[in-house]
Coordinates of C-alpha atoms in Angstrom, one line a residue:
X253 CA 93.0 89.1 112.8
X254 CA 91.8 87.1 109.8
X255 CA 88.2 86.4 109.4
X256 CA 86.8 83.6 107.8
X257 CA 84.9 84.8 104.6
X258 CA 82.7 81.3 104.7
X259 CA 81.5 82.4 108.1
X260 CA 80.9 85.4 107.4
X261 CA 78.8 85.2 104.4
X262 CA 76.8 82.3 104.5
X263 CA 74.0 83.7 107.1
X264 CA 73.2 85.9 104.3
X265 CA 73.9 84.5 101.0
X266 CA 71.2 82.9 99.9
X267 CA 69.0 86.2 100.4
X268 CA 71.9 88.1 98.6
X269 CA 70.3 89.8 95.4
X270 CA 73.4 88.9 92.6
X271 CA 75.3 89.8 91.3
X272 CA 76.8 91.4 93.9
X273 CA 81.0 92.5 95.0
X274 CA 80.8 91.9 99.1
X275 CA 83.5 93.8 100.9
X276 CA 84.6 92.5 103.9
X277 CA 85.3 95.3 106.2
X278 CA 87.1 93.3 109.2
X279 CA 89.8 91.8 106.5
X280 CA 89.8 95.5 105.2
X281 CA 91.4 96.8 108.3
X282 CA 93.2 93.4 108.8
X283 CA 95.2 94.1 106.0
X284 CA 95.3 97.5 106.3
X285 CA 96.7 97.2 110.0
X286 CA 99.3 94.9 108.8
X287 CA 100.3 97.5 105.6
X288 CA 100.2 100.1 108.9
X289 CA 102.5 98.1 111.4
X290 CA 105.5 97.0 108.4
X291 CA 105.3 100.5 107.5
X292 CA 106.6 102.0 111.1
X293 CA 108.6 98.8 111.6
X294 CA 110.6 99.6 108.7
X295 CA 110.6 103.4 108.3
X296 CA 108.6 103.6 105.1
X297 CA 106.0 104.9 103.4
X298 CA 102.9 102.7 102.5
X299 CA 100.4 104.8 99.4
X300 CA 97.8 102.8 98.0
X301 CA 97.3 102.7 94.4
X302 CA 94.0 103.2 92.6
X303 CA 94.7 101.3 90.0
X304 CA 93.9 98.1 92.2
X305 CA 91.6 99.3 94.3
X306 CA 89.3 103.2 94.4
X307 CA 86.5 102.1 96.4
X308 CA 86.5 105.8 97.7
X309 CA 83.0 104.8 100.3
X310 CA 85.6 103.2 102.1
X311 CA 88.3 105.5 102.7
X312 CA 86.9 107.5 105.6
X313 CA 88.7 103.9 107.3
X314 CA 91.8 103.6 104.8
X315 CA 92.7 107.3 106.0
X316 CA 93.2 106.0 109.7
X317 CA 96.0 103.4 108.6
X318 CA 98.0 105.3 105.6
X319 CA 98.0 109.6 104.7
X320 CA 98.2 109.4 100.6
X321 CA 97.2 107.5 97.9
X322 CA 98.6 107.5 94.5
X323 CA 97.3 108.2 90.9
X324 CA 98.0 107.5 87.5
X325 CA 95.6 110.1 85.9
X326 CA 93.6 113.4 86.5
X327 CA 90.6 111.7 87.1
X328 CA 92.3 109.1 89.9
X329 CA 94.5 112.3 91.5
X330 CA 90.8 114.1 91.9
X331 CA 89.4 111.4 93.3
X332 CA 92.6 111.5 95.9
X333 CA 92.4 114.4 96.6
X334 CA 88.9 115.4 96.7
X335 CA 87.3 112.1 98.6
X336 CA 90.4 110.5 100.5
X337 CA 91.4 114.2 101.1
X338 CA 95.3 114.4 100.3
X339 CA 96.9 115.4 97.6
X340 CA 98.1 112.3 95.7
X341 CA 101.9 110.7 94.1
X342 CA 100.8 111.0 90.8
X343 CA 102.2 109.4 87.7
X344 CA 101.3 109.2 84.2
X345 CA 103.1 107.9 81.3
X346 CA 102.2 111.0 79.4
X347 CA 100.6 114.1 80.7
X348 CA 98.4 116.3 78.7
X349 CA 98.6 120.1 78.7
X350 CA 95.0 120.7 79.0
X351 CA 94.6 118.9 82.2
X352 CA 98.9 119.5 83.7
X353 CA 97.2 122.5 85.9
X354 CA 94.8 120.6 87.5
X355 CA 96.9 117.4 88.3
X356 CA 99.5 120.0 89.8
X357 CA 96.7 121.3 92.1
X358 CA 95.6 117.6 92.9
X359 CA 99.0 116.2 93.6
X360 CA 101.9 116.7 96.2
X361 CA 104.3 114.4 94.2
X362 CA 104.5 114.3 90.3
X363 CA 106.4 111.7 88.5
X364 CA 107.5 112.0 84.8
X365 CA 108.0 108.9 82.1
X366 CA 110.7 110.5 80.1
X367 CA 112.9 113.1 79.8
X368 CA 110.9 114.5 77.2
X369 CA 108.2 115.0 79.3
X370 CA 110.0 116.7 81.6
X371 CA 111.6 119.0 80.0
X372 CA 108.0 120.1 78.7
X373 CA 106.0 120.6 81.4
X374 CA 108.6 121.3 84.0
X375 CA 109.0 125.0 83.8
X376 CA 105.8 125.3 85.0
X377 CA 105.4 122.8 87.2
X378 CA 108.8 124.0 89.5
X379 CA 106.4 126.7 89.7
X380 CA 104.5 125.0 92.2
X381 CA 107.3 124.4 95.3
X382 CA 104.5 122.8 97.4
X383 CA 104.9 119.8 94.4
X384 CA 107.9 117.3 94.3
X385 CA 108.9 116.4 91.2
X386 CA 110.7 112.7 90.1
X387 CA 111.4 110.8 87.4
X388 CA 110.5 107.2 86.4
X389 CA 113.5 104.8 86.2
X390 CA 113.5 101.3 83.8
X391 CA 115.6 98.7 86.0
X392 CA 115.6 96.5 82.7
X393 CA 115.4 93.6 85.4
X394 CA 112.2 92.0 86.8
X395 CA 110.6 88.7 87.8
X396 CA 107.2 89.3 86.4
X397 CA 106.6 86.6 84.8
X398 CA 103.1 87.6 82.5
X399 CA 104.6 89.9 79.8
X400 CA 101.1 91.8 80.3
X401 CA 102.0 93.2 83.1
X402 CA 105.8 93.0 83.0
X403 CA 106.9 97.3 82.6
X404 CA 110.2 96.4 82.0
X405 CA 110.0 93.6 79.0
X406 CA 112.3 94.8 76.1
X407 CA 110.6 97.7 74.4
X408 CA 108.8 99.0 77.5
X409 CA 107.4 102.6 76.9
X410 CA 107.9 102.8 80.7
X411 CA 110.4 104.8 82.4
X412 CA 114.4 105.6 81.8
X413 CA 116.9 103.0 81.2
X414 CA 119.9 103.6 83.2
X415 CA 121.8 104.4 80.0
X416 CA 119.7 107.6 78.8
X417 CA 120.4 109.0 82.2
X418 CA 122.2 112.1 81.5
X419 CA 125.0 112.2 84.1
X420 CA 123.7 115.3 86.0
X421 CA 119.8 114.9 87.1
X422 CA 117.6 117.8 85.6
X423 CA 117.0 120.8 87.6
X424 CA 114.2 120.0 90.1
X425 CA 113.9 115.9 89.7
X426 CA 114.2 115.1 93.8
X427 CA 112.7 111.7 93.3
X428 CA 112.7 108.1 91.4
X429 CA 109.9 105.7 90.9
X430 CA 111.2 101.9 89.8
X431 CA 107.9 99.9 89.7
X432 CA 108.9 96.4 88.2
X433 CA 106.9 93.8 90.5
X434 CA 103.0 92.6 90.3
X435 CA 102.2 89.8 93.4
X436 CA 106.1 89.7 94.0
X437 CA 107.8 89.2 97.6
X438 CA 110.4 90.7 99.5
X439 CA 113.3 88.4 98.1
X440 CA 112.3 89.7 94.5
X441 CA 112.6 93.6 95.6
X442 CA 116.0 92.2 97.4
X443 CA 117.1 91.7 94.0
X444 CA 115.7 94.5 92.8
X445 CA 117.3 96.8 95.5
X446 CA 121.0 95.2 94.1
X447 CA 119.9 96.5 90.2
X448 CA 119.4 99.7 91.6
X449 CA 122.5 99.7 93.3
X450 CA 124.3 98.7 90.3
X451 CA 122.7 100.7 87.9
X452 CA 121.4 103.8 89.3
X453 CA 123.8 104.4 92.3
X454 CA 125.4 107.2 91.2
X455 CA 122.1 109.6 91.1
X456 CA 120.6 108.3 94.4
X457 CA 122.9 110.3 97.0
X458 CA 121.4 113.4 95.1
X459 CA 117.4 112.4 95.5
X460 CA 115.1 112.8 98.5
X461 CA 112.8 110.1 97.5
X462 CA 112.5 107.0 96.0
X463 CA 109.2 105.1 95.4
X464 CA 109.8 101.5 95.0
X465 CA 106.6 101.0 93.2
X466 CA 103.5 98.8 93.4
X467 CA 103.5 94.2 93.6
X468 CA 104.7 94.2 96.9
X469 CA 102.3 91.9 98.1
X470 CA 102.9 92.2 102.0
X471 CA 99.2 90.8 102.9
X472 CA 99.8 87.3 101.3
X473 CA 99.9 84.7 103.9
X474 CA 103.4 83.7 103.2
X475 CA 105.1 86.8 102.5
X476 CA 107.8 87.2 104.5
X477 CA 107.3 90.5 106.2
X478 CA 110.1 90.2 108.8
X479 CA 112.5 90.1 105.7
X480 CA 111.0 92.8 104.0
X481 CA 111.3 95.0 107.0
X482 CA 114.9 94.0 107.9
X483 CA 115.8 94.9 104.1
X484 CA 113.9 98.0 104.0
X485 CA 116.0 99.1 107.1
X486 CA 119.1 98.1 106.0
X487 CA 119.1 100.1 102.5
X488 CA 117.6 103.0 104.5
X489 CA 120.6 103.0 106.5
X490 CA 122.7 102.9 103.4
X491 CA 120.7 106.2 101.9
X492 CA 119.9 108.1 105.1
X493 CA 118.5 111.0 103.3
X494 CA 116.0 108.7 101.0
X495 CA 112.6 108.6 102.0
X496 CA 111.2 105.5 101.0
X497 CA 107.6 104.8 99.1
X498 CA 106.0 101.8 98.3
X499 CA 102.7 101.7 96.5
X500 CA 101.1 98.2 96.0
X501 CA 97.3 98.2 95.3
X502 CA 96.7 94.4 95.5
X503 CA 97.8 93.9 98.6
X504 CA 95.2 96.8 100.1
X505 CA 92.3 94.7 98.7
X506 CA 93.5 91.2 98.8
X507 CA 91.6 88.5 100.0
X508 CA 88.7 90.7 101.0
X509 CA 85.5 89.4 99.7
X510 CA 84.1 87.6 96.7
X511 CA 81.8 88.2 93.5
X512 CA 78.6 86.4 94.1
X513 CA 76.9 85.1 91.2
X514 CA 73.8 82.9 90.2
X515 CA 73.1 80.1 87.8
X516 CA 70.9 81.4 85.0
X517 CA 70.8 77.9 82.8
X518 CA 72.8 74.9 82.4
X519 CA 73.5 74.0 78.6
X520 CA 75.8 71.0 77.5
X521 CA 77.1 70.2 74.2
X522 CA 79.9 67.3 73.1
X523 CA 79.1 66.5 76.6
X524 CA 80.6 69.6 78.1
X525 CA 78.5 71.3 80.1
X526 CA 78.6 74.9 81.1
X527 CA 76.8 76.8 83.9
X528 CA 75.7 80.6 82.4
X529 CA 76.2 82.5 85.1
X530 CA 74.6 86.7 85.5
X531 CA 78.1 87.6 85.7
X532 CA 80.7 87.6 82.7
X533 CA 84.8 86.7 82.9
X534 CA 85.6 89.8 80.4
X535 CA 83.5 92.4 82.3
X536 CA 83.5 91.8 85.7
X537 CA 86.7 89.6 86.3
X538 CA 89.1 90.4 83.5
X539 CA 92.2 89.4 85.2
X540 CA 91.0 85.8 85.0
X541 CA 91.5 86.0 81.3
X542 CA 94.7 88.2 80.9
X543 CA 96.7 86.9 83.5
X544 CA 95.3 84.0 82.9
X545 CA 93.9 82.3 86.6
X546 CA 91.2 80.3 87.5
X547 CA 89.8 81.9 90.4
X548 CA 88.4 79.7 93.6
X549 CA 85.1 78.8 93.6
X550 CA 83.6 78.3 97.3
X551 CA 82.6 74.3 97.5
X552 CA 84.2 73.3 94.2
X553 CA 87.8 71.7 93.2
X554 CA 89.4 74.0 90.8
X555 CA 90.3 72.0 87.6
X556 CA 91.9 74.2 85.2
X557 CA 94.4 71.5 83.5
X558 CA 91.4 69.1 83.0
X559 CA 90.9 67.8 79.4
X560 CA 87.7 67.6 77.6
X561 CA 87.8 64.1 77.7
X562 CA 88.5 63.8 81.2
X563 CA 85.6 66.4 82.2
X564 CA 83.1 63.9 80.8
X565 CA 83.8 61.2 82.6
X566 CA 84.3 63.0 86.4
X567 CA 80.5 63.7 87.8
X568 CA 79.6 67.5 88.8
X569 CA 82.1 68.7 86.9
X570 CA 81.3 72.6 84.8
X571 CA 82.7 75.4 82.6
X572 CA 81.2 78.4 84.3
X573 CA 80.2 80.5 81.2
X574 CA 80.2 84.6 81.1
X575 CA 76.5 86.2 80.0
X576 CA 78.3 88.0 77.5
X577 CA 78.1 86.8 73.6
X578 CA 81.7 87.0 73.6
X579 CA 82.8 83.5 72.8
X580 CA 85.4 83.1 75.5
X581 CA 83.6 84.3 78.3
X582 CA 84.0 81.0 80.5
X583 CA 86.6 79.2 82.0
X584 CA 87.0 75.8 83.5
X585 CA 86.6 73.4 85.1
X586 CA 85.5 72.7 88.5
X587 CA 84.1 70.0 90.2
X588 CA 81.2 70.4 92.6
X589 CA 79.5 68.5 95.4
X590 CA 76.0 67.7 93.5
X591 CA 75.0 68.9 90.3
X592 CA 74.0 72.7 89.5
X593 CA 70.8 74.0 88.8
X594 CA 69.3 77.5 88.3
X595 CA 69.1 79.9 91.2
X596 CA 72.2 78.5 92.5
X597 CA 74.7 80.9 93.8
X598 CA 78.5 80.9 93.0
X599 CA 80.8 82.5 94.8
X600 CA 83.9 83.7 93.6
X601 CA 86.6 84.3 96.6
X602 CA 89.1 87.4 96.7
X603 CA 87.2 89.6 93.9
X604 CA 88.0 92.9 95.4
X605 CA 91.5 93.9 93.8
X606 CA 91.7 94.6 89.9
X607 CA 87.7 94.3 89.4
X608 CA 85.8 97.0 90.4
X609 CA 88.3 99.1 89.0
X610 CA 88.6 97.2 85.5
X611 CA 84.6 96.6 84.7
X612 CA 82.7 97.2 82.0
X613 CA 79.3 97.5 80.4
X614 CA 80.3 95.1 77.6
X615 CA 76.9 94.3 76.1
X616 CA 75.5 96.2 78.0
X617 CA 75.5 93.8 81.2
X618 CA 74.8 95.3 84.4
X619 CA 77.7 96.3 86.9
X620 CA 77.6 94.1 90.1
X621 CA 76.1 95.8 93.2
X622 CA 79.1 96.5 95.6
X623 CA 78.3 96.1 99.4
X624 CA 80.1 96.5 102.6
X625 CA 79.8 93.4 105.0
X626 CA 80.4 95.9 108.1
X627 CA 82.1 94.6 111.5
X628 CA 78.8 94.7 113.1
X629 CA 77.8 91.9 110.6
X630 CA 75.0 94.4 108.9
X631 CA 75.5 94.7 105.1
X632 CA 75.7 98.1 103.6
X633 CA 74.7 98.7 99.8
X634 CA 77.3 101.2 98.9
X635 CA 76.0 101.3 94.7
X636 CA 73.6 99.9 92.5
X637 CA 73.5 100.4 88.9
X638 CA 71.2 100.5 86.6
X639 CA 70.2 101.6 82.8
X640 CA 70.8 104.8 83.0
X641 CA 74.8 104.0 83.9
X642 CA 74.8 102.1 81.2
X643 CA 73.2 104.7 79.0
X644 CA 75.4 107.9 80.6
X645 CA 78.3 105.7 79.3
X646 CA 76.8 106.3 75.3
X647 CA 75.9 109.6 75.4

């Protein structure tokens, strides 16, 4: 069931102190039930990774839909493993000896980036039976089409290209990760499944697993689940003895509640004018900038190929400016209903995947507060922060 996030919010918005992440707790488990049915519909395994999404308050209710999550470094496995209370699929693309024993205790699968690495730590990680060990694969193919975030663009210190493969697996690999999507659907891992195929055939008869990686974004509106299911069958029928993993993190968090800022002044210059907002683009919303992507702002028109001259002339129409002194903190433009003033609130939509996770104290701007709109409709301050975050980060 999909809630509606306008709803939802507005009987409390304008008492919300900001800035403030909201969490939506029914389009939580919405999500998550739809993650929950593909994955028995299809005979897979659904992990979420914490590299999208680690809000760990919440997964006391993640832990009744999936049974792992997976981690990409000792501190993420602990968290797995300690708050979500599993050990986790961990990869890294290089693991460090002073911390290999403790990722081993934290994890029940452990990938490895390269041979290399493999052939240094293994010895003592075949030590632990109660660990499955794999390797990460480099397709060389993908549809990703930001080359900051494509791991397979041509000099990719990601994985093995099919032709390093030595032509006998090392002792102990039982498993492959191929992760080469971000917000991709099913027909894109259709292709992908026919590169593996291709390329890597020949070892998969000899693996138990095989971890299809993260971008599967099954909790879009138009992704086309019934496809993905029917494909996921099919190649499971073609490698019985596979057991199949898939490990988005967007899709866990997507479209699950927004970043709520206020207007702290208005300022124009050559007849641009900017609203200076308490939150900043680089700290608290980086993706907007790397990817780039003008996020939806609730009650504006989103105006992102708008010229300078043609924002002058249209009424209502902003930049929304960081409160950072970096000098592209802002982005724009969008058009409003009537014109902004101070004490204003702006509401960022779907704010929940690749933010709280990504943050920082850049000038020593304050974290959001991060609350949990529960299915009750009370609200739930799960952290505040405050100087002395800041200052425990500069000691």
């Amino acid at each position: 069931m999909r809630v509606d996030v306008e709803k939802s919010v507005s009987s409390w918005l304008q008492t919300l102190p900001t800035p403030a992440y909201v969490v939506e707790q029914r389009r939580l488990e919405a999500n998550w039930s739809l993650i929950a049915q593909v994955a028995a519909a299809s005979g897979v395994e659904f992990v979420m990774s914490f590299k999208a999404f680690a809000l760990w308050r919440t997964f006391p209710l993640l832990r009744q839909y999936i049974s792992h999550v997976s981690a990409a470094s000792p501190d993420e496995a602990r968290l797995g493993f300690e708050e979500f209370g599993a050990p986790c699929y961990t990869y890294s693309p290089a693991y460090e000896a002073d911390t290999f024993v403790d990722v081993l205790k934290w994890s029940s699968h452990l990938t490895f980036n390269s041979l290399s690495q493999y052939a240094r730590f293994a010895p003592l990680a075949r030590q632990r039976s109660d660990v499955s060990l794999g390797l990460r694969i480099n397709p060389g193919y993908s549809e990703i089409e930001t080359l900051l975030y494509n791991p397979c663009a041509p000099g990719s210190r990601f994985g093995v290209a099919a032709q390093q493969m030595p032509d006998v697996l090392p002792e102990g690999i039982e498993g492959f990760l191929c992760h080469n999507h971000c917000e991709n659907d099913s027909y894109a891992l259709e292709r992908t499944l026919n590169v593996l195929e291709e390329r890597f055939g020949r070892w998969l008869g000899g693996l138990r697993w095989l971890n299809l990686g993260g971008g599967h974004l099954v909790t879009r509106s138009d992704y086309d689940t019934a496809h993905l299911i029917s494909l996921l069958r099919a190649f499971r029928e073609h490698h019985p003895s596979l057991h199949i993993i898939l490990e988005p993190g967007s899709a866990f968090g997507w479209q699950t509640g927004p970043l709520v800022a206020s207007v702290c002044d208005v300022v124009e210059n050559a007849g641009i004018k900017t609203a200076v907002l308490n939150v900043s683009f680089t700290a608290h919303m980086p993706d907007c900038l790397e990817m780039p992507y003008h996020p939806t702002v609730r009650g504006a028109e989103t105006l992102p190929l708008l010229t300078i001259a043609e924002a002058k002339k249209i009424p209502c129409v902003y930049r929304l400016g960081g409160n950072s002194c970096l000098s592209g903190d802002w982005m724009g433009y969008w058009r409003f209903d009537k014109p902004l003033d101070v004490g204003d609130k702006i509401v960022f939509e779907d704010m929940n995947h690749y933010t709280t996770v990504k943050t920082t104290t850049f000038n020593g701007i304050r974290h959001p507060a991060i609350y949990l709109l529960q299915t009750d409709g009370r609200l739930k301050l799960l952290r505040k922060y405050s100087y002395e975050d800041y200052r425990a980060r500069m000691d």
